[in-house]
Amino acid sequence: LASTMKVTEKCDVYSFGVVALEVLFGKHPGDFLLHLQSEGHDLLLVEALDKRLTLPTGVIADDLVLTVAFALACTSISPNSRPTMQFVSRELTANTVLPIDENFHLLTLQKLMKVL
């Protein structure tokens, strides 16, 4: 939107991703998104999460991983790479579990960016 001044569905998708990340991380993702999408910058999911929240386990951890993965996909630099809100909504309500073999405590945001 900022570069084209054209409002599209992809702007809404981006906004959803920003709000979801803000809720989960406890602060506006701002520059964090730019740093994350640059090569070589990686961060453990547990380090990014809001420290005021208890770390989830089991199904809640699976849901959190799915939500973060979609939020990151929604904030992709390329609007054409972002999923549709219809797809995001369908997947978030379908009890989808991402095929990730990694331990929750070792899961990186870079890995989550590539899983969808």
PDB file of C-alpha atoms in Angstrom:
ATOM      1  CA  LEU A   1       0.000   0.000   0.000  1.00  0.00           C
ATOM      2  CA  ALA A   2       2.728   2.477   0.957  1.00  0.00           C
ATOM      3  CA  SER A   3       4.590   2.083  -2.312  1.00  0.00           C
ATOM      4  CA  THR A   4       1.608   1.810  -4.676  1.00  0.00           C
ATOM      5  CA  MET A   5      -1.151   3.665  -2.780  1.00  0.00           C
ATOM      6  CA  LYS A   6      -3.506   0.984  -4.119  1.00  0.00           C
ATOM      7  CA  VAL A   7      -5.791  -0.756  -1.636  1.00  0.00           C
ATOM      8  CA  THR A   8      -6.256  -4.455  -2.367  1.00  0.00           C
ATOM      9  CA  GLU A   9      -7.223  -7.644  -0.544  1.00  0.00           C
ATOM     10  CA  LYS A  10      -3.499  -8.253  -0.059  1.00  0.00           C
ATOM     11  CA  CYS A  11      -3.378  -5.119   2.151  1.00  0.00           C
ATOM     12  CA  ASP A  12      -5.987  -6.691   4.437  1.00  0.00           C
ATOM     13  CA  VAL A  13      -4.005  -9.931   4.513  1.00  0.00           C
ATOM     14  CA  TYR A  14      -0.866  -8.000   5.469  1.00  0.00           C
ATOM     15  CA  SER A  15      -2.751  -6.170   8.230  1.00  0.00           C
ATOM     16  CA  PHE A  16      -4.020  -9.464   9.627  1.00  0.00           C
ATOM     17  CA  GLY A  17      -0.445 -10.761   9.764  1.00  0.00           C
ATOM     18  CA  VAL A  18       0.801  -7.645  11.546  1.00  0.00           C
ATOM     19  CA  VAL A  19      -1.986  -7.767  14.149  1.00  0.00           C
ATOM     20  CA  ALA A  20      -1.493 -11.506  14.749  1.00  0.00           C
ATOM     21  CA  LEU A  21       2.255 -11.032  15.255  1.00  0.00           C
ATOM     22  CA  GLU A  22       1.657  -8.065  17.547  1.00  0.00           C
ATOM     23  CA  VAL A  23      -0.637 -10.137  19.762  1.00  0.00           C
ATOM     24  CA  LEU A  24       1.776 -13.086  19.907  1.00  0.00           C
ATOM     25  CA  PHE A  25       4.995 -11.092  20.279  1.00  0.00           C
ATOM     26  CA  GLY A  26       3.582  -8.493  22.674  1.00  0.00           C
ATOM     27  CA  LYS A  27       4.734  -5.567  20.542  1.00  0.00           C
ATOM     28  CA  HIS A  28       4.320  -4.185  17.042  1.00  0.00           C
ATOM     29  CA  PRO A  29       6.514  -6.219  14.665  1.00  0.00           C
ATOM     30  CA  GLY A  30       7.694  -3.076  12.795  1.00  0.00           C
ATOM     31  CA  ASP A  31      11.376  -3.324  11.844  1.00  0.00           C
ATOM     32  CA  PHE A  32      11.411  -6.905  13.067  1.00  0.00           C
ATOM     33  CA  LEU A  33       9.721  -7.987   9.821  1.00  0.00           C
ATOM     34  CA  LEU A  34      12.364  -6.292   7.683  1.00  0.00           C
ATOM     35  CA  HIS A  35      15.211  -7.859   9.656  1.00  0.00           C
ATOM     36  CA  LEU A  36      13.564 -11.267   9.615  1.00  0.00           C
ATOM     37  CA  GLN A  37      13.195 -11.284   5.858  1.00  0.00           C
ATOM     38  CA  SER A  38      16.843 -10.386   5.309  1.00  0.00           C
ATOM     39  CA  GLU A  39      19.108 -13.368   4.770  1.00  0.00           C
ATOM     40  CA  GLY A  40      21.090 -14.601   7.735  1.00  0.00           C
ATOM     41  CA  HIS A  41      18.816 -13.138  10.428  1.00  0.00           C
ATOM     42  CA  ASP A  42      17.082 -15.827  12.419  1.00  0.00           C
ATOM     43  CA  LEU A  43      15.367 -16.025  15.764  1.00  0.00           C
ATOM     44  CA  LEU A  44      13.882 -18.832  17.813  1.00  0.00           C
ATOM     45  CA  LEU A  45      10.101 -18.677  18.027  1.00  0.00           C
ATOM     46  CA  VAL A  46      10.259 -18.902  21.832  1.00  0.00           C
ATOM     47  CA  GLU A  47      12.528 -15.819  21.902  1.00  0.00           C
ATOM     48  CA  ALA A  48      10.063 -13.808  19.818  1.00  0.00           C
ATOM     49  CA  LEU A  49       6.950 -14.674  21.830  1.00  0.00           C
ATOM     50  CA  ASP A  50       5.593 -12.285  24.438  1.00  0.00           C
ATOM     51  CA  LYS A  51       7.519 -13.068  27.639  1.00  0.00           C
ATOM     52  CA  ARG A  52       4.414 -12.351  29.734  1.00  0.00           C
ATOM     53  CA  LEU A  53       2.739 -15.474  28.327  1.00  0.00           C
ATOM     54  CA  THR A  54       3.341 -19.033  29.476  1.00  0.00           C
ATOM     55  CA  LEU A  55       4.966 -21.148  26.764  1.00  0.00           C
ATOM     56  CA  PRO A  56       2.314 -23.397  25.239  1.00  0.00           C
ATOM     57  CA  THR A  57       2.442 -27.175  24.987  1.00  0.00           C
ATOM     58  CA  GLY A  58       0.597 -29.837  23.018  1.00  0.00           C
ATOM     59  CA  VAL A  59      -2.279 -28.755  20.808  1.00  0.00           C
ATOM     60  CA  ILE A  60      -1.955 -25.122  21.873  1.00  0.00           C
ATOM     61  CA  ALA A  61       1.693 -25.104  20.765  1.00  0.00           C
ATOM     62  CA  ASP A  62       0.634 -26.616  17.416  1.00  0.00           C
ATOM     63  CA  ASP A  63      -2.021 -23.915  16.994  1.00  0.00           C
ATOM     64  CA  LEU A  64       0.464 -21.195  17.892  1.00  0.00           C
ATOM     65  CA  VAL A  65       2.997 -22.504  15.347  1.00  0.00           C
ATOM     66  CA  LEU A  66       0.299 -22.547  12.655  1.00  0.00           C
ATOM     67  CA  THR A  67      -0.830 -19.017  13.525  1.00  0.00           C
ATOM     68  CA  VAL A  68       2.725 -17.627  13.458  1.00  0.00           C
ATOM     69  CA  ALA A  69       3.444 -19.391  10.149  1.00  0.00           C
ATOM     70  CA  PHE A  70       0.348 -17.839   8.573  1.00  0.00           C
ATOM     71  CA  ALA A  71       1.050 -14.424  10.100  1.00  0.00           C
ATOM     72  CA  LEU A  72       4.543 -14.506   8.592  1.00  0.00           C
ATOM     73  CA  ALA A  73       3.145 -15.611   5.215  1.00  0.00           C
ATOM     74  CA  CYS A  74       0.609 -12.769   5.366  1.00  0.00           C
ATOM     75  CA  THR A  75       3.401 -10.229   5.905  1.00  0.00           C
ATOM     76  CA  SER A  76       5.501 -11.393   2.969  1.00  0.00           C
ATOM     77  CA  ILE A  77       7.252  -8.538   1.177  1.00  0.00           C
ATOM     78  CA  SER A  78       5.678  -9.652  -2.104  1.00  0.00           C
ATOM     79  CA  PRO A  79       1.892  -9.161  -2.111  1.00  0.00           C
ATOM     80  CA  ASN A  80       1.560 -11.935  -4.699  1.00  0.00           C
ATOM     81  CA  SER A  81       3.185 -14.387  -2.265  1.00  0.00           C
ATOM     82  CA  ARG A  82       0.632 -13.701   0.466  1.00  0.00           C
ATOM     83  CA  PRO A  83      -2.201 -16.196   0.950  1.00  0.00           C
ATOM     84  CA  THR A  84      -5.820 -15.124   0.632  1.00  0.00           C
ATOM     85  CA  MET A  85      -7.780 -14.431   3.810  1.00  0.00           C
ATOM     86  CA  GLN A  86     -10.224 -17.135   2.745  1.00  0.00           C
ATOM     87  CA  PHE A  87      -7.375 -19.683   2.689  1.00  0.00           C
ATOM     88  CA  VAL A  88      -5.962 -18.462   6.014  1.00  0.00           C
ATOM     89  CA  SER A  89      -9.383 -18.592   7.665  1.00  0.00           C
ATOM     90  CA  ARG A  90     -10.105 -22.066   6.325  1.00  0.00           C
ATOM     91  CA  GLU A  91      -6.749 -23.452   7.500  1.00  0.00           C
ATOM     92  CA  LEU A  92      -6.887 -21.828  10.938  1.00  0.00           C
ATOM     93  CA  THR A  93     -10.344 -23.279  11.596  1.00  0.00           C
ATOM     94  CA  ALA A  94      -9.622 -26.740  10.133  1.00  0.00           C
ATOM     95  CA  ASN A  95      -7.332 -27.944  12.946  1.00  0.00           C
ATOM     96  CA  THR A  96      -4.451 -28.108  10.500  1.00  0.00           C
ATOM     97  CA  VAL A  97      -1.128 -29.237  11.958  1.00  0.00           C
ATOM     98  CA  LEU A  98       2.026 -28.249  10.112  1.00  0.00           C
ATOM     99  CA  PRO A  99       4.410 -31.094   9.239  1.00  0.00           C
ATOM    100  CA  ILE A 100       7.295 -29.867  11.402  1.00  0.00           C
ATOM    101  CA  ASP A 101       9.514 -32.411  13.120  1.00  0.00           C
ATOM    102  CA  GLU A 102      11.467 -29.844  15.097  1.00  0.00           C
ATOM    103  CA  ASN A 103      11.126 -29.391  18.850  1.00  0.00           C
ATOM    104  CA  PHE A 104       8.988 -26.341  19.698  1.00  0.00           C
ATOM    105  CA  HIS A 105      11.854 -24.790  21.686  1.00  0.00           C
ATOM    106  CA  LEU A 106      14.238 -25.088  18.707  1.00  0.00           C
ATOM    107  CA  LEU A 107      11.843 -23.878  16.019  1.00  0.00           C
ATOM    108  CA  THR A 108      13.048 -20.773  14.184  1.00  0.00           C
ATOM    109  CA  LEU A 109      11.013 -18.057  12.519  1.00  0.00           C
ATOM    110  CA  GLN A 110      12.970 -18.587   9.278  1.00  0.00           C
ATOM    111  CA  LYS A 111      11.780 -22.206   9.228  1.00  0.00           C
ATOM    112  CA  LEU A 112       8.195 -21.067   9.799  1.00  0.00           C
ATOM    113  CA  MET A 113       8.505 -18.604   6.913  1.00  0.00           C
ATOM    114  CA  LYS A 114       9.318 -21.501   4.569  1.00  0.00           C
ATOM    115  CA  VAL A 115       6.806 -24.081   5.787  1.00  0.00           C
ATOM    116  CA  LEU A 116       3.720 -22.812   3.922  1.00  0.00           C
TER     117      LEU A 116
END
